[in-house]
PDB file of C-alpha atoms in Angstrom:
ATOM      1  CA  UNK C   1     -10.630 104.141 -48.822  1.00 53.00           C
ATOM      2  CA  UNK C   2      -7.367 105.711 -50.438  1.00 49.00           C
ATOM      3  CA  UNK C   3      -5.386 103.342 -52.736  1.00 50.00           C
ATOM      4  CA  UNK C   4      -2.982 100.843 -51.475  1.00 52.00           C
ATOM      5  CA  UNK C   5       0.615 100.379 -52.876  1.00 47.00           C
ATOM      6  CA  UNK C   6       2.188  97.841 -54.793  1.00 48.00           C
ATOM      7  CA  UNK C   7       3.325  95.230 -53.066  1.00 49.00           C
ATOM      8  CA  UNK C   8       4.212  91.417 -53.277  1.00 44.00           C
ATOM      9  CA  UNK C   9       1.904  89.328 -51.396  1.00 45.00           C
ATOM     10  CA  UNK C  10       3.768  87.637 -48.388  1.00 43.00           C
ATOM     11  CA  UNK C  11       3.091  84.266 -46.727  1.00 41.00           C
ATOM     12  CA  UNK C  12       2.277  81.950 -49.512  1.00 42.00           C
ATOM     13  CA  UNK C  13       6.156  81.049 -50.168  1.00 39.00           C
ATOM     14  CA  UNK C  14       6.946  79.077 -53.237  1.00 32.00           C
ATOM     15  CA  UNK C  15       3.692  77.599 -52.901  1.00 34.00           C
ATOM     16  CA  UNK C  16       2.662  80.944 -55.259  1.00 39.00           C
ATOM     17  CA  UNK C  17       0.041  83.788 -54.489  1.00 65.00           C
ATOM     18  CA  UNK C  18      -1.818  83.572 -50.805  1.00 83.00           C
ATOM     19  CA  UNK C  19      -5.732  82.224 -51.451  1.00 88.00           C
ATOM     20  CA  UNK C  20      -8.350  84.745 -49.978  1.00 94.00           C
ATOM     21  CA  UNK C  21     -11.622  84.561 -48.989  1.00 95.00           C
ATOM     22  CA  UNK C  22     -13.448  88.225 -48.607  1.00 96.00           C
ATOM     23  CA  UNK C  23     -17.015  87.957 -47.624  1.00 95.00           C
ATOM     24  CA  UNK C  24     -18.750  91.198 -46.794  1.00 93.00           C
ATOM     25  CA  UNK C  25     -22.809  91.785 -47.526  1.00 89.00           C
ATOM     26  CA  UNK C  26     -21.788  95.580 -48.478  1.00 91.00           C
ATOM     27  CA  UNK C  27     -21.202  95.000 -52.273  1.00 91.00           C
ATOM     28  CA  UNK C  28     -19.239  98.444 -52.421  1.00 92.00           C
ATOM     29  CA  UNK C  29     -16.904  97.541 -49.521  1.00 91.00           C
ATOM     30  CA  UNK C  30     -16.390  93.808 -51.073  1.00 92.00           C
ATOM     31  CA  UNK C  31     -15.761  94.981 -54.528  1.00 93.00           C
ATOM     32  CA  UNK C  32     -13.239  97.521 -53.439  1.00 92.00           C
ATOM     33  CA  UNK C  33     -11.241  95.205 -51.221  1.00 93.00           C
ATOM     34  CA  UNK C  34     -11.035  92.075 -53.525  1.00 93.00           C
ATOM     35  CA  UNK C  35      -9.694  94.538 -56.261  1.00 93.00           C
ATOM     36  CA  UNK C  36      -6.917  96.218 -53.935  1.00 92.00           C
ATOM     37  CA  UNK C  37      -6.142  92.477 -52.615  1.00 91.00           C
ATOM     38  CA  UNK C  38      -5.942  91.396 -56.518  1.00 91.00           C
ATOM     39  CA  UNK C  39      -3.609  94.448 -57.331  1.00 88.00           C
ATOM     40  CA  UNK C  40      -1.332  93.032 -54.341  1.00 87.00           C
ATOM     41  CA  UNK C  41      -0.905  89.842 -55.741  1.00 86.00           C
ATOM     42  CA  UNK C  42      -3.604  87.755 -54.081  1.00 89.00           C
ATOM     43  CA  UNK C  43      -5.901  85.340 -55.256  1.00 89.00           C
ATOM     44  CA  UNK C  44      -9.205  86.851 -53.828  1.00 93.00           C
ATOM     45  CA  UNK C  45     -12.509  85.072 -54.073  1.00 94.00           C
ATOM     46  CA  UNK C  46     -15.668  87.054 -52.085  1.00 95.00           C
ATOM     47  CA  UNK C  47     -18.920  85.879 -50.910  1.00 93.00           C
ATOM     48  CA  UNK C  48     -21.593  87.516 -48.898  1.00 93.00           C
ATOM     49  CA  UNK C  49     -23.227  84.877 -46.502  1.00 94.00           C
ATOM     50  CA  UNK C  50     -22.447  82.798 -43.624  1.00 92.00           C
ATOM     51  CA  UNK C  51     -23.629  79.857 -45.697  1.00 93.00           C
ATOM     52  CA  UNK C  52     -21.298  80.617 -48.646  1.00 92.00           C
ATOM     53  CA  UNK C  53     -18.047  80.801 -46.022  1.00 92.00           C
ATOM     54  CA  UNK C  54     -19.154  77.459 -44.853  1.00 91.00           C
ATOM     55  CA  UNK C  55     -19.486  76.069 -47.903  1.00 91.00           C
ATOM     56  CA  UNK C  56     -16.404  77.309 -49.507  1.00 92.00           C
ATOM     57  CA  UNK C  57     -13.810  77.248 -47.027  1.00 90.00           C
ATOM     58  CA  UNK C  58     -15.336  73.291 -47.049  1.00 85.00           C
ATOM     59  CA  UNK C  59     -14.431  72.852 -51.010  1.00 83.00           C
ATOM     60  CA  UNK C  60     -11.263  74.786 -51.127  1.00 82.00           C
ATOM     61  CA  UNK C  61      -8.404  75.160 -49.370  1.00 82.00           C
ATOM     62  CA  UNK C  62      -7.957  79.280 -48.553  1.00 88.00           C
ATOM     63  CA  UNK C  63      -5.088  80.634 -46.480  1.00 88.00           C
ATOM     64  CA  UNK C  64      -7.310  83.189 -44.937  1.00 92.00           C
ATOM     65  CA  UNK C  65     -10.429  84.357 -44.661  1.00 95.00           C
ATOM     66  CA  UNK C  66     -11.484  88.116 -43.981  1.00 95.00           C
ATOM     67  CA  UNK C  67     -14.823  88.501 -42.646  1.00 93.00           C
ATOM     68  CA  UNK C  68     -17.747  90.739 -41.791  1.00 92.00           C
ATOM     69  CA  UNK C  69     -19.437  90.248 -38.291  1.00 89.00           C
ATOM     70  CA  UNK C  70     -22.705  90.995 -39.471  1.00 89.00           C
ATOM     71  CA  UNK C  71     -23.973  88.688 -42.023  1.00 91.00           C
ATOM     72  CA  UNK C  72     -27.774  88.805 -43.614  1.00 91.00           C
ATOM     73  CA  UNK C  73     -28.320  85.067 -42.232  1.00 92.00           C
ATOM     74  CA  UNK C  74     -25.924  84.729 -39.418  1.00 88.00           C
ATOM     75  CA  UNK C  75     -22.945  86.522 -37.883  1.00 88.00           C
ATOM     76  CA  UNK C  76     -19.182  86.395 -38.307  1.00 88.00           C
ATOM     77  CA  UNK C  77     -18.551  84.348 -34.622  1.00 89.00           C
ATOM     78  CA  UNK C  78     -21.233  81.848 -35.364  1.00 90.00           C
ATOM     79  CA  UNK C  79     -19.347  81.126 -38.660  1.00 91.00           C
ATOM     80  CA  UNK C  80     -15.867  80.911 -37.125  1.00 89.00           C
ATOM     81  CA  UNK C  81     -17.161  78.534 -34.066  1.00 88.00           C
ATOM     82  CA  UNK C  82     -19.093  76.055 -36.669  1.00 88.00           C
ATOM     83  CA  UNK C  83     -15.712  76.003 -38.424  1.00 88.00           C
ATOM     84  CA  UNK C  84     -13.877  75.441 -35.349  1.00 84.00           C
ATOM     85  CA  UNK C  85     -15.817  72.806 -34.533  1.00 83.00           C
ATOM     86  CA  UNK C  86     -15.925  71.106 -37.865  1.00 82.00           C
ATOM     87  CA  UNK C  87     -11.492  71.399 -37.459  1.00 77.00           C
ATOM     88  CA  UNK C  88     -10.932  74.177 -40.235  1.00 82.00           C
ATOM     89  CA  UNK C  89      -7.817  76.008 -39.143  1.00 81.00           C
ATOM     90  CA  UNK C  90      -7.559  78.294 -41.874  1.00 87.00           C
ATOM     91  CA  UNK C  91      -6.817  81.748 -40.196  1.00 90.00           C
ATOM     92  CA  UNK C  92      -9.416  84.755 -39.690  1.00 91.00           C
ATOM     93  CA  UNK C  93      -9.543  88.602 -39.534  1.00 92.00           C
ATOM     94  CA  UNK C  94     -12.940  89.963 -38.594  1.00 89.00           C
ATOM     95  CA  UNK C  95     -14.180  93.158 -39.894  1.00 88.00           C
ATOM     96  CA  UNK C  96     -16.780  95.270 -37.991  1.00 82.00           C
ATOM     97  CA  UNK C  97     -18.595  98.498 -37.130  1.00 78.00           C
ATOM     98  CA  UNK C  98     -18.545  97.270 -33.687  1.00 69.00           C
ATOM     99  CA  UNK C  99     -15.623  99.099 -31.488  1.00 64.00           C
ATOM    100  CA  UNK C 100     -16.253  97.282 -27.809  1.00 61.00           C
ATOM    101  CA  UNK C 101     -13.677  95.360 -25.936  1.00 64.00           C
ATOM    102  CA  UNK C 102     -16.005  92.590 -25.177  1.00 66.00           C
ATOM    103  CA  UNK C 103     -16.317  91.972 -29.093  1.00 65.00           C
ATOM    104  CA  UNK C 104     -13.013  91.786 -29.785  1.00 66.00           C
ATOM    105  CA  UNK C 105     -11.914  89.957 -26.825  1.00 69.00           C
ATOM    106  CA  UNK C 106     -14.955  87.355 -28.375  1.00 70.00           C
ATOM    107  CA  UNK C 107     -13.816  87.497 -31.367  1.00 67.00           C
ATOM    108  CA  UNK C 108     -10.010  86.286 -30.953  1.00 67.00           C
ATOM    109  CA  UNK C 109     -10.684  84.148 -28.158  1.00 70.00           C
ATOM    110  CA  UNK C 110     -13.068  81.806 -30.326  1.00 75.00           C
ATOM    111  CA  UNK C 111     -10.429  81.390 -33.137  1.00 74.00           C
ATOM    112  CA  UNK C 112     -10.014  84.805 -34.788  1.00 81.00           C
ATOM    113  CA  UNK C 113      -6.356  86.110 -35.676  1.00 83.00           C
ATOM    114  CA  UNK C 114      -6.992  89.375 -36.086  1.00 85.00           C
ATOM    115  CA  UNK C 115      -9.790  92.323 -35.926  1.00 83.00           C
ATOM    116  CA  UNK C 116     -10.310  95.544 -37.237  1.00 86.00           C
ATOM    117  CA  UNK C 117     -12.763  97.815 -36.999  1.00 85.00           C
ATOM    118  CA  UNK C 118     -14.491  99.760 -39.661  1.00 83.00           C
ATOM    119  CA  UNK C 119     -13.875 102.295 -41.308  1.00 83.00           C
ATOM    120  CA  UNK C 120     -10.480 101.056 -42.349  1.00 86.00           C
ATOM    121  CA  UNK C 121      -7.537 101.586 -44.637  1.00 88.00           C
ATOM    122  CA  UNK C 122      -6.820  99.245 -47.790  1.00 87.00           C
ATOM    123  CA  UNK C 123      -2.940  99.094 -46.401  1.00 88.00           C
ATOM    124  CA  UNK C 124      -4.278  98.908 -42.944  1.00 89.00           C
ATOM    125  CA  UNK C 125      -5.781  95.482 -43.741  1.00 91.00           C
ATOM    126  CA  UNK C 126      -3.130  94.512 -46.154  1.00 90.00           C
ATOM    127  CA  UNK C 127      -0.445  94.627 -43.406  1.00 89.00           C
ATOM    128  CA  UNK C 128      -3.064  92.900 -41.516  1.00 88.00           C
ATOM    129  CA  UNK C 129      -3.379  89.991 -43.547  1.00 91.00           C
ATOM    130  CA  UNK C 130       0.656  89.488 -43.980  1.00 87.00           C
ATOM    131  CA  UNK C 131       1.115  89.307 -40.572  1.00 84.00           C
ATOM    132  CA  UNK C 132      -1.840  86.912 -39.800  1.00 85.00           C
ATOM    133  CA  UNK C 133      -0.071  84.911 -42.902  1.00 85.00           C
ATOM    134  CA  UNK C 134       3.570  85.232 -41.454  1.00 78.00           C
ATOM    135  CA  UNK C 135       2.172  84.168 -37.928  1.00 74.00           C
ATOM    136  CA  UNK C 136       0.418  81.339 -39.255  1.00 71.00           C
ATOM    137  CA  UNK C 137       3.896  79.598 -40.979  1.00 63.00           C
ATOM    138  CA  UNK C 138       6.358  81.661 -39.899  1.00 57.00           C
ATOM    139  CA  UNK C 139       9.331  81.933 -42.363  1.00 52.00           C
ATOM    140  CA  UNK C 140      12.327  79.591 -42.588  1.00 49.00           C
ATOM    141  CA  UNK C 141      10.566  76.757 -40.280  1.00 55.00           C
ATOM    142  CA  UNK C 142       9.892  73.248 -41.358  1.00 62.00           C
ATOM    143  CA  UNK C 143       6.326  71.995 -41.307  1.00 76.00           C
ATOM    144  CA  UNK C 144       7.062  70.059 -38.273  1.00 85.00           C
ATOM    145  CA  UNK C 145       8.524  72.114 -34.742  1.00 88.00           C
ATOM    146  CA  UNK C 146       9.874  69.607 -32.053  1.00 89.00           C
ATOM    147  CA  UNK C 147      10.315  70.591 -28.719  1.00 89.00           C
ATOM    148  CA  UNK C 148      11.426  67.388 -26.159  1.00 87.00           C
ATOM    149  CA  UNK C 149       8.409  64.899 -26.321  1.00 90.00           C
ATOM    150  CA  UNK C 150       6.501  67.379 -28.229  1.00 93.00           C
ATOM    151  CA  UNK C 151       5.818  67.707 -31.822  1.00 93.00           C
ATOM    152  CA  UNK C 152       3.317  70.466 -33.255  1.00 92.00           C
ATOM    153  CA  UNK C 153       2.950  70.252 -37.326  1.00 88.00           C
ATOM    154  CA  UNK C 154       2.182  73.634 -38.771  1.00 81.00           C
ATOM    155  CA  UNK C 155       0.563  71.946 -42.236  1.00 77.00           C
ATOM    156  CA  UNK C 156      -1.797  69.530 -40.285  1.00 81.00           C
ATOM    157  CA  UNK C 157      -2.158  71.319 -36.937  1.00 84.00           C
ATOM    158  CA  UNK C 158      -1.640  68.096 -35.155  1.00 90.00           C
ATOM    159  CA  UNK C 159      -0.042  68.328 -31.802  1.00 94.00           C
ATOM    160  CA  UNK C 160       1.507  65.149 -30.395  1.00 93.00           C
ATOM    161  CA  UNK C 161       3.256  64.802 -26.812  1.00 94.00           C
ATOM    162  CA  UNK C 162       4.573  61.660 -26.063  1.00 90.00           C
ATOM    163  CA  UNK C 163       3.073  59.768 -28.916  1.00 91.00           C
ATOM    164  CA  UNK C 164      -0.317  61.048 -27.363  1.00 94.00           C
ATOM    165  CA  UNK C 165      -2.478  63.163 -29.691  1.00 94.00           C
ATOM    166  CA  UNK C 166      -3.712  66.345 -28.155  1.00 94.00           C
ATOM    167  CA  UNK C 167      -6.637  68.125 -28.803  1.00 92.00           C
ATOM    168  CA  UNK C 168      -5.854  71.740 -28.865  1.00 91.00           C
ATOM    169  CA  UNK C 169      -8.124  75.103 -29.699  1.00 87.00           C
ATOM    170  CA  UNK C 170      -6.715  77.437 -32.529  1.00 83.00           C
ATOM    171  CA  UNK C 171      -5.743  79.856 -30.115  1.00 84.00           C
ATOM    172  CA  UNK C 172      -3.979  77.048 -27.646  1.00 90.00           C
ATOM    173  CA  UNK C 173      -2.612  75.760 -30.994  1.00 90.00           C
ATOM    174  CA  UNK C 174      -0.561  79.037 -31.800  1.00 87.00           C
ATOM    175  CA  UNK C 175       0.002  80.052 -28.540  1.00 91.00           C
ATOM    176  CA  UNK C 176       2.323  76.755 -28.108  1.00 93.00           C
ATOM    177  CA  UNK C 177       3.536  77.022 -31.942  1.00 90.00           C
ATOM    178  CA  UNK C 178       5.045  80.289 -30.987  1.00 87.00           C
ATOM    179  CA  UNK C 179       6.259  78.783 -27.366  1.00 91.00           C
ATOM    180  CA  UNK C 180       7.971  76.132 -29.184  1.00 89.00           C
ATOM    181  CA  UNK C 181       9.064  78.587 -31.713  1.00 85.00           C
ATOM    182  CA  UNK C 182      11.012  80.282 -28.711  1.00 85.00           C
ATOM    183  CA  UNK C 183      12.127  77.346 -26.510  1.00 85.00           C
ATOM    184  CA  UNK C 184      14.049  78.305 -23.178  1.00 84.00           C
ATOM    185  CA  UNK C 185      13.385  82.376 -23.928  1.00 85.00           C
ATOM    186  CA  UNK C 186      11.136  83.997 -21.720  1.00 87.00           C
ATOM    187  CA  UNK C 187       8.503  85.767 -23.525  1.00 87.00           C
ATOM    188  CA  UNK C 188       6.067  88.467 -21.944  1.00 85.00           C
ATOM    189  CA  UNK C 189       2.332  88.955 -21.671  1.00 84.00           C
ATOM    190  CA  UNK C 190       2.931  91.574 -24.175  1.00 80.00           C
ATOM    191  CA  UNK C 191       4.970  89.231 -26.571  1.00 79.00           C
ATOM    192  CA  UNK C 192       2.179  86.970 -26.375  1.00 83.00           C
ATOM    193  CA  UNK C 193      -0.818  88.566 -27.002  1.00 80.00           C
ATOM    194  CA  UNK C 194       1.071  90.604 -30.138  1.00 73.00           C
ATOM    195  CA  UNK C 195       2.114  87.397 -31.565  1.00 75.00           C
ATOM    196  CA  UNK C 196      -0.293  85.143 -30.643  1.00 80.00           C
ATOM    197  CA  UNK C 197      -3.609  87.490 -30.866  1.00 71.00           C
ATOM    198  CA  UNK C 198      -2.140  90.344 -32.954  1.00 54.00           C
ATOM    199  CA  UNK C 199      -4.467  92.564 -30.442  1.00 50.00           C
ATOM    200  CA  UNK C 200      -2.812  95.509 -27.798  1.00 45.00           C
ATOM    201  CA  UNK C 201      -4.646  94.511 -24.650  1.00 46.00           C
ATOM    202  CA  UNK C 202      -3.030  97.397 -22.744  1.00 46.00           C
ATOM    203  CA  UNK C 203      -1.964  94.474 -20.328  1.00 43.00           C
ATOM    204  CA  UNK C 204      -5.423  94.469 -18.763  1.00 45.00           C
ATOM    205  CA  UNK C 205      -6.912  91.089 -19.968  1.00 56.00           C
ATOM    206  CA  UNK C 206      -6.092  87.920 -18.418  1.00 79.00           C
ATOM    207  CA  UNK C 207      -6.422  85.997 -21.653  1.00 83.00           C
ATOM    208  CA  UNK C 208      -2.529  84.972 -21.746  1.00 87.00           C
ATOM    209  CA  UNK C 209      -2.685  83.449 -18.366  1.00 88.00           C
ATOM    210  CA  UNK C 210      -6.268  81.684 -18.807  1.00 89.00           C
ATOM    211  CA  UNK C 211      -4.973  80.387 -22.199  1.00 91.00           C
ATOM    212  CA  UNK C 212      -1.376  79.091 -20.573  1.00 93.00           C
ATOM    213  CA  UNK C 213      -3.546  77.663 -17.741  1.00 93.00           C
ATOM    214  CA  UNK C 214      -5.559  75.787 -20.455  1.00 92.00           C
ATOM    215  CA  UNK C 215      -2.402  74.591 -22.572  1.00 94.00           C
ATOM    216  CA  UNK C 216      -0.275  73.627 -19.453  1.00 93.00           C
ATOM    217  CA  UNK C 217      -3.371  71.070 -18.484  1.00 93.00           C
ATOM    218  CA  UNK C 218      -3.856  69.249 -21.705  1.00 94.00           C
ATOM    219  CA  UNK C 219       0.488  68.889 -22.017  1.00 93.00           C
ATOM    220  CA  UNK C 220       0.487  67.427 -18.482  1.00 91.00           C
ATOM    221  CA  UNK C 221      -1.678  64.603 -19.009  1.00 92.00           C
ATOM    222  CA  UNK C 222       1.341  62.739 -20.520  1.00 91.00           C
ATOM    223  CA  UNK C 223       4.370  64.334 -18.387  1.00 88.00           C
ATOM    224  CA  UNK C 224       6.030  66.615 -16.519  1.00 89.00           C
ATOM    225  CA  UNK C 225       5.272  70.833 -17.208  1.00 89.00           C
ATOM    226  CA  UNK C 226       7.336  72.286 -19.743  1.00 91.00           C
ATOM    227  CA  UNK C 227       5.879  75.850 -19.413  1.00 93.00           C
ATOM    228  CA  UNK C 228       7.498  77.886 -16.744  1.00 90.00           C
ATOM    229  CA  UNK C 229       6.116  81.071 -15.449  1.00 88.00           C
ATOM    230  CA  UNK C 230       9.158  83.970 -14.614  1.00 86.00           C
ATOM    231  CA  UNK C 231       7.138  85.639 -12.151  1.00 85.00           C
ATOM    232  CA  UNK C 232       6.741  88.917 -12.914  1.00 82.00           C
ATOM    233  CA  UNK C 233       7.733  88.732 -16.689  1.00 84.00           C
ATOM    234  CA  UNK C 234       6.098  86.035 -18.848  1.00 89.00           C
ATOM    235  CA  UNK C 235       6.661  82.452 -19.370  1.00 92.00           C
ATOM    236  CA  UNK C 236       8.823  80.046 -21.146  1.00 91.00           C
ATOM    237  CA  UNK C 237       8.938  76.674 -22.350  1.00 90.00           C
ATOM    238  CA  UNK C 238      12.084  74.096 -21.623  1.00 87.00           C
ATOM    239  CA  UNK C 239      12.476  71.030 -20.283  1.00 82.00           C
ATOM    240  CA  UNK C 240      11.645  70.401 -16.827  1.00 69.00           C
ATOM    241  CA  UNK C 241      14.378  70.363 -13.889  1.00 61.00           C
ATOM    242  CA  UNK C 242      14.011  69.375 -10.102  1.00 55.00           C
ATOM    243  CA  UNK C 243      11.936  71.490  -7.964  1.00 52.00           C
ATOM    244  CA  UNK C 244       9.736  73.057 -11.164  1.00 49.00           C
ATOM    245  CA  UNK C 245       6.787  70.554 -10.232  1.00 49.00           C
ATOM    246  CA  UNK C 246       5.754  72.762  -7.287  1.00 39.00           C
ATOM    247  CA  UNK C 247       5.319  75.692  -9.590  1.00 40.00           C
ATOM    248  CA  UNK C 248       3.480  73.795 -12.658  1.00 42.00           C
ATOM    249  CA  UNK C 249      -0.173  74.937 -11.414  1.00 43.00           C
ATOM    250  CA  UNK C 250       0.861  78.873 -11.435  1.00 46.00           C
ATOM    251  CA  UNK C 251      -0.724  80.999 -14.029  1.00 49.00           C
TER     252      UNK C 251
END
């Protein structure tokens, strides 16, 4: 791995240097990219089990978490889905030996933000990790997005229409974070998945329009559809007007 550059790390704010969590079973591999992370600015703690990710990410609060797939007692998407379903948001980039678009597509669609394969470069995963961290509180927004009877807060990833809680998946949670982040502009299949996935699908997948299917659902429980499809070019979200209920079903 050639040596990364100096750099300020991004996405912690005022709030002081981004919290890491590096777990990897390959000692070499873990030393090297705690000690690049560190020399960025990062505060980088490692581990080397599924069990010690659970347990840590459960003590202390980390503003991502880079992790290996294959684990000596479990593997990386087991470990994601038991935080998932014990509500820890905090954002994830897999790493892996594994090249197949069925793993990836697995492992963003559970709750990953990111995935890269190995081997890999030090700035390669830097960049990584500053986007995941600029995606996950984008710059110059408040904690708390509104959007007409919506309200999504980025500190508590709470989502609220109505007064009505909603219970939303990571992925449904940033995919309307970044909707809301865009009202009334019509974003593409292409905007979405490299904002919302951080993953080039080469516009084969159908994840956007399962995903939009899945948010639109859960939001129209307590009114009228606020996500439009632009046939032919993406979607957008603004406030519904007469004659957009017949199109509120279309992917």
């Amino acid at each position: 791995m050639e040596p990364v550059s100096r750099r300020p790390a991004d996405g912690a704010g005022e709030e002081g240097e981004a919290r890491l969590l590096v777990v990897d079973d390959e000692p070499f591999l873990r030393d090297a990219v705690a000690a690049s992370l560190r020399f960025l600015g990062f505060d980088v703690t490692t581990g080397e089990t599924g069990a010690q990710v659970l347990g840590l990410v459960r003590d202390r609060p980390f503003d991502l978490v880079v992790l290996d797939v294959m684990l000596p007692d479990t593997d990386g998407f087991e470990v994601v889905r038991r935080l998932r379903r014990d509500g820890h948001r905090v954002p994830v980039i897999f790493l892996t030996a594994k090249d197949t678009q069925a793993d990836k597509v697995t492992g963003l669609t559970i709750g990953g933000d990111d995935y890269l394969t190995k081997p890999f470069g030090l700035e390669e995963l830097a960049a990584r990790i500053r986007s995941v961290l600029r995606r996950s509180r984008p710059a110059g927004t408040g904690p708390v997005l509104t959007f007409a009877d919506l309200e999504l807060d980025q500190d508590t990833y709470e989502v609220r229409r109505a007064g009505h809680p909603l219970d939303l998946s990571p992925t449904e949670f940033r995919l309307l974070r970044y909707l809301m982040l865009n009202p009334g502009r019509v974003l593409t299949r292409a905007q979405l998945l490299d904002h919302v996935w951080d993953y080039d699908f080469g516009g084969t997948s159908t994840v956007v329009s399962t995903y939009i299917a899945y948010l639109r659902r859960k939001l129209a429980r307590f009114g009228a559809d606020l996500i439009h499809t632009q046939r032919g070019v993406g979607y957008s979200l603004r406030a519904p007007r007469p004659g957009d209920a017949a199109a509120a079903d279309e992917p």
